[in-house]
Amino acid sequence: MSTCWNCKKKLKAIKSKPYRYVESGLNSVILHGINQFECTACGEKAAEIARVEELHFVISKILVCKKTLLSGCEIRFLRKEMGLKSNVLAKILSVDPATLSRWENAKGPVDESSDKLLRVIYMSWAS
C-alpha cells in the first residue's frame, strides 16, 4: 500500500504504534506489530491486518475461555463469527429476540446459563 485510497497521495508507514482493532466490534482488542498507514495529505488512516480469520478465531477462543460473563459486544462478536442472525441465535438460546438485543446492546445483563450455553454452542460450531 503506497498511495492513499482517498486522495491518491503518498502514505506514511507506521509500525511501532499499537492498533486498537475497533473494526472487530470489540474496543478491548489491541494489536501490536502490524503495518499501519497514514496519508501525509488528507490524514486518512488504515491498518493492514493479515489472516483476519485466524485472528478472529483466537479472539473467540479468548472470549469463550474468560472467567467473567460475556459483554454485549462479545456476544455479538461470537454470533457474527458463527454467521448467525440474531433471531436465529435467540431461538437456539430459547430467549426472545428482544432479550438477545438487550444483551448485545448492553441494555441488560446476560444470565449465566445463557452465557454458558452460547460458549458451548460456539465451541461446537468451531470444532
PDB file of C-alpha atoms in Angstrom:
ATOM      1  CA  MET A   1       0.000   0.000   0.000  1.00  0.00           C
ATOM      2  CA  SER A   2       1.819   3.144  -1.158  1.00  0.00           C
ATOM      3  CA  THR A   3      -0.897   5.589  -2.217  1.00  0.00           C
ATOM      4  CA  CYS A   4      -3.971   6.843  -0.385  1.00  0.00           C
ATOM      5  CA  TRP A   5      -7.259   5.255  -1.440  1.00  0.00           C
ATOM      6  CA  ASN A   6      -8.943   8.602  -0.722  1.00  0.00           C
ATOM      7  CA  CYS A   7      -6.753  11.276  -2.346  1.00  0.00           C
ATOM      8  CA  LYS A   8      -4.100   9.158  -4.156  1.00  0.00           C
ATOM      9  CA  LYS A   9      -1.228  10.910  -2.322  1.00  0.00           C
ATOM     10  CA  LYS A  10       1.692   9.188  -0.593  1.00  0.00           C
ATOM     11  CA  LEU A  11       1.113   7.058   2.514  1.00  0.00           C
ATOM     12  CA  LYS A  12       3.418   7.012   5.514  1.00  0.00           C
ATOM     13  CA  ALA A  13       4.015   3.590   7.110  1.00  0.00           C
ATOM     14  CA  ILE A  14       3.756   3.259  10.892  1.00  0.00           C
ATOM     15  CA  LYS A  15       4.906   0.033  12.569  1.00  0.00           C
ATOM     16  CA  SER A  16       5.692   0.857  16.175  1.00  0.00           C
ATOM     17  CA  LYS A  17       2.280   2.103  17.285  1.00  0.00           C
ATOM     18  CA  PRO A  18      -0.324  -0.276  18.840  1.00  0.00           C
ATOM     19  CA  TYR A  19      -3.550  -0.520  16.839  1.00  0.00           C
ATOM     20  CA  ARG A  20      -6.981  -0.586  18.503  1.00  0.00           C
ATOM     21  CA  TYR A  21      -8.954  -3.071  16.383  1.00  0.00           C
ATOM     22  CA  VAL A  22     -12.395  -1.435  16.682  1.00  0.00           C
ATOM     23  CA  GLU A  23     -13.488  -2.966  13.375  1.00  0.00           C
ATOM     24  CA  SER A  24     -13.949  -6.200  15.308  1.00  0.00           C
ATOM     25  CA  GLY A  25     -16.716  -4.596  17.355  1.00  0.00           C
ATOM     26  CA  LEU A  26     -14.609  -5.062  20.481  1.00  0.00           C
ATOM     27  CA  ASN A  27     -12.952  -1.988  21.981  1.00  0.00           C
ATOM     28  CA  SER A  28     -10.504  -4.017  24.062  1.00  0.00           C
ATOM     29  CA  VAL A  29      -8.585  -5.666  21.199  1.00  0.00           C
ATOM     30  CA  ILE A  30      -5.212  -4.015  20.688  1.00  0.00           C
ATOM     31  CA  LEU A  31      -2.827  -5.351  18.041  1.00  0.00           C
ATOM     32  CA  HIS A  32       0.939  -4.857  18.121  1.00  0.00           C
ATOM     33  CA  GLY A  33       3.415  -5.138  15.279  1.00  0.00           C
ATOM     34  CA  ILE A  34       1.015  -4.653  12.386  1.00  0.00           C
ATOM     35  CA  ASN A  35       1.513  -2.292   9.460  1.00  0.00           C
ATOM     36  CA  GLN A  36      -0.441   0.917   9.710  1.00  0.00           C
ATOM     37  CA  PHE A  37      -0.610   3.677   7.151  1.00  0.00           C
ATOM     38  CA  GLU A  38      -1.418   7.368   7.308  1.00  0.00           C
ATOM     39  CA  CYS A  39      -1.874   9.697   4.361  1.00  0.00           C
ATOM     40  CA  THR A  40       0.525  12.626   4.506  1.00  0.00           C
ATOM     41  CA  ALA A  41      -2.004  14.812   2.678  1.00  0.00           C
ATOM     42  CA  CYS A  42      -5.536  14.074   3.907  1.00  0.00           C
ATOM     43  CA  GLY A  43      -4.769  12.237   7.171  1.00  0.00           C
ATOM     44  CA  GLU A  44      -6.734   9.034   6.353  1.00  0.00           C
ATOM     45  CA  LYS A  45      -5.556   6.029   8.348  1.00  0.00           C
ATOM     46  CA  ALA A  46      -5.678   2.285   7.756  1.00  0.00           C
ATOM     47  CA  ALA A  47      -4.158  -0.907   9.054  1.00  0.00           C
ATOM     48  CA  GLU A  48      -3.017  -3.993   7.198  1.00  0.00           C
ATOM     49  CA  ILE A  49      -4.242  -6.995   9.159  1.00  0.00           C
ATOM     50  CA  ALA A  50      -3.079 -10.334   7.828  1.00  0.00           C
ATOM     51  CA  ARG A  51      -5.016 -13.567   8.426  1.00  0.00           C
ATOM     52  CA  VAL A  52      -8.136 -11.919   9.847  1.00  0.00           C
ATOM     53  CA  GLU A  53      -9.993 -15.237  10.086  1.00  0.00           C
ATOM     54  CA  GLU A  54      -7.267 -16.684  12.300  1.00  0.00           C
ATOM     55  CA  LEU A  55      -7.207 -13.516  14.400  1.00  0.00           C
ATOM     56  CA  HIS A  56     -10.970 -13.725  14.933  1.00  0.00           C
ATOM     57  CA  PHE A  57     -10.657 -17.388  15.908  1.00  0.00           C
ATOM     58  CA  VAL A  58      -8.046 -16.502  18.549  1.00  0.00           C
ATOM     59  CA  ILE A  59     -10.211 -13.647  19.848  1.00  0.00           C
ATOM     60  CA  SER A  60     -13.190 -16.017  20.029  1.00  0.00           C
ATOM     61  CA  LYS A  61     -11.193 -18.614  21.973  1.00  0.00           C
ATOM     62  CA  ILE A  62     -10.151 -15.957  24.478  1.00  0.00           C
ATOM     63  CA  LEU A  63     -13.766 -14.832  24.894  1.00  0.00           C
ATOM     64  CA  VAL A  64     -15.088 -18.370  25.335  1.00  0.00           C
ATOM     65  CA  CYS A  65     -12.445 -19.120  27.987  1.00  0.00           C
ATOM     66  CA  LYS A  66     -12.748 -15.921  30.024  1.00  0.00           C
ATOM     67  CA  LYS A  67     -13.973 -16.277  33.601  1.00  0.00           C
ATOM     68  CA  THR A  68     -16.499 -13.415  33.674  1.00  0.00           C
ATOM     69  CA  LEU A  69     -19.825 -13.188  31.852  1.00  0.00           C
ATOM     70  CA  LEU A  70     -19.715 -12.151  28.216  1.00  0.00           C
ATOM     71  CA  SER A  71     -20.427  -8.496  27.481  1.00  0.00           C
ATOM     72  CA  GLY A  72     -22.932  -7.419  24.848  1.00  0.00           C
ATOM     73  CA  CYS A  73     -20.302  -6.690  22.216  1.00  0.00           C
ATOM     74  CA  GLU A  74     -18.651 -10.054  22.938  1.00  0.00           C
ATOM     75  CA  ILE A  75     -21.975 -11.867  22.452  1.00  0.00           C
ATOM     76  CA  ARG A  76     -22.468 -10.030  19.151  1.00  0.00           C
ATOM     77  CA  PHE A  77     -18.900 -10.881  18.075  1.00  0.00           C
ATOM     78  CA  LEU A  78     -19.415 -14.604  18.705  1.00  0.00           C
ATOM     79  CA  ARG A  79     -22.813 -14.560  16.964  1.00  0.00           C
ATOM     80  CA  LYS A  80     -21.331 -12.897  13.895  1.00  0.00           C
ATOM     81  CA  GLU A  81     -18.377 -15.291  13.877  1.00  0.00           C
ATOM     82  CA  MET A  82     -20.859 -18.157  13.676  1.00  0.00           C
ATOM     83  CA  GLY A  83     -22.688 -16.360  10.864  1.00  0.00           C
ATOM     84  CA  LEU A  84     -25.997 -16.354  12.734  1.00  0.00           C
ATOM     85  CA  LYS A  85     -28.725 -13.754  12.552  1.00  0.00           C
ATOM     86  CA  SER A  86     -29.842 -12.509  15.949  1.00  0.00           C
ATOM     87  CA  ASN A  87     -33.305 -14.091  15.698  1.00  0.00           C
ATOM     88  CA  VAL A  88     -31.724 -17.484  14.918  1.00  0.00           C
ATOM     89  CA  LEU A  89     -29.364 -17.304  17.899  1.00  0.00           C
ATOM     90  CA  ALA A  90     -32.238 -16.167  20.121  1.00  0.00           C
ATOM     91  CA  LYS A  91     -34.211 -19.241  19.081  1.00  0.00           C
ATOM     92  CA  ILE A  92     -31.236 -21.549  19.730  1.00  0.00           C
ATOM     93  CA  LEU A  93     -30.794 -19.992  23.192  1.00  0.00           C
ATOM     94  CA  SER A  94     -34.569 -20.179  23.832  1.00  0.00           C
ATOM     95  CA  VAL A  95     -34.829 -16.461  24.530  1.00  0.00           C
ATOM     96  CA  ASP A  96     -36.902 -13.720  22.994  1.00  0.00           C
ATOM     97  CA  PRO A  97     -35.096 -11.825  20.197  1.00  0.00           C
ATOM     98  CA  ALA A  98     -35.658  -8.631  22.201  1.00  0.00           C
ATOM     99  CA  THR A  99     -33.760 -10.190  25.113  1.00  0.00           C
ATOM    100  CA  LEU A 100     -30.790 -11.028  22.897  1.00  0.00           C
ATOM    101  CA  SER A 101     -30.915  -7.499  21.510  1.00  0.00           C
ATOM    102  CA  ARG A 102     -30.800  -6.058  25.039  1.00  0.00           C
ATOM    103  CA  TRP A 103     -27.777  -8.236  25.825  1.00  0.00           C
ATOM    104  CA  GLU A 104     -25.931  -7.242  22.653  1.00  0.00           C
ATOM    105  CA  ASN A 105     -26.669  -3.555  23.195  1.00  0.00           C
ATOM    106  CA  ALA A 106     -25.693  -3.629  26.885  1.00  0.00           C
ATOM    107  CA  LYS A 107     -29.243  -2.780  27.962  1.00  0.00           C
ATOM    108  CA  GLY A 108     -29.478  -5.814  30.216  1.00  0.00           C
ATOM    109  CA  PRO A 109     -27.176  -8.488  31.625  1.00  0.00           C
ATOM    110  CA  VAL A 110     -26.968 -11.938  30.108  1.00  0.00           C
ATOM    111  CA  ASP A 111     -27.950 -14.673  32.538  1.00  0.00           C
ATOM    112  CA  GLU A 112     -25.290 -17.198  33.499  1.00  0.00           C
ATOM    113  CA  SER A 113     -26.966 -20.206  31.880  1.00  0.00           C
ATOM    114  CA  SER A 114     -27.391 -18.443  28.510  1.00  0.00           C
ATOM    115  CA  ASP A 115     -23.799 -17.240  28.696  1.00  0.00           C
ATOM    116  CA  LYS A 116     -22.550 -20.804  29.220  1.00  0.00           C
ATOM    117  CA  LEU A 117     -24.827 -22.187  26.509  1.00  0.00           C
ATOM    118  CA  LEU A 118     -23.574 -19.614  24.000  1.00  0.00           C
ATOM    119  CA  ARG A 119     -19.972 -20.611  24.766  1.00  0.00           C
ATOM    120  CA  VAL A 120     -20.801 -24.313  24.256  1.00  0.00           C
ATOM    121  CA  ILE A 121     -22.617 -23.510  21.007  1.00  0.00           C
ATOM    122  CA  TYR A 122     -19.610 -21.559  19.751  1.00  0.00           C
ATOM    123  CA  MET A 123     -17.176 -24.343  20.724  1.00  0.00           C
ATOM    124  CA  SER A 124     -19.344 -26.909  18.912  1.00  0.00           C
ATOM    125  CA  TRP A 125     -19.539 -24.665  15.860  1.00  0.00           C
ATOM    126  CA  ALA A 126     -15.770 -24.028  15.852  1.00  0.00           C
ATOM    127  CA  SER A 127     -14.763 -27.683  16.129  1.00  0.00           C
TER     128      SER A 127
END
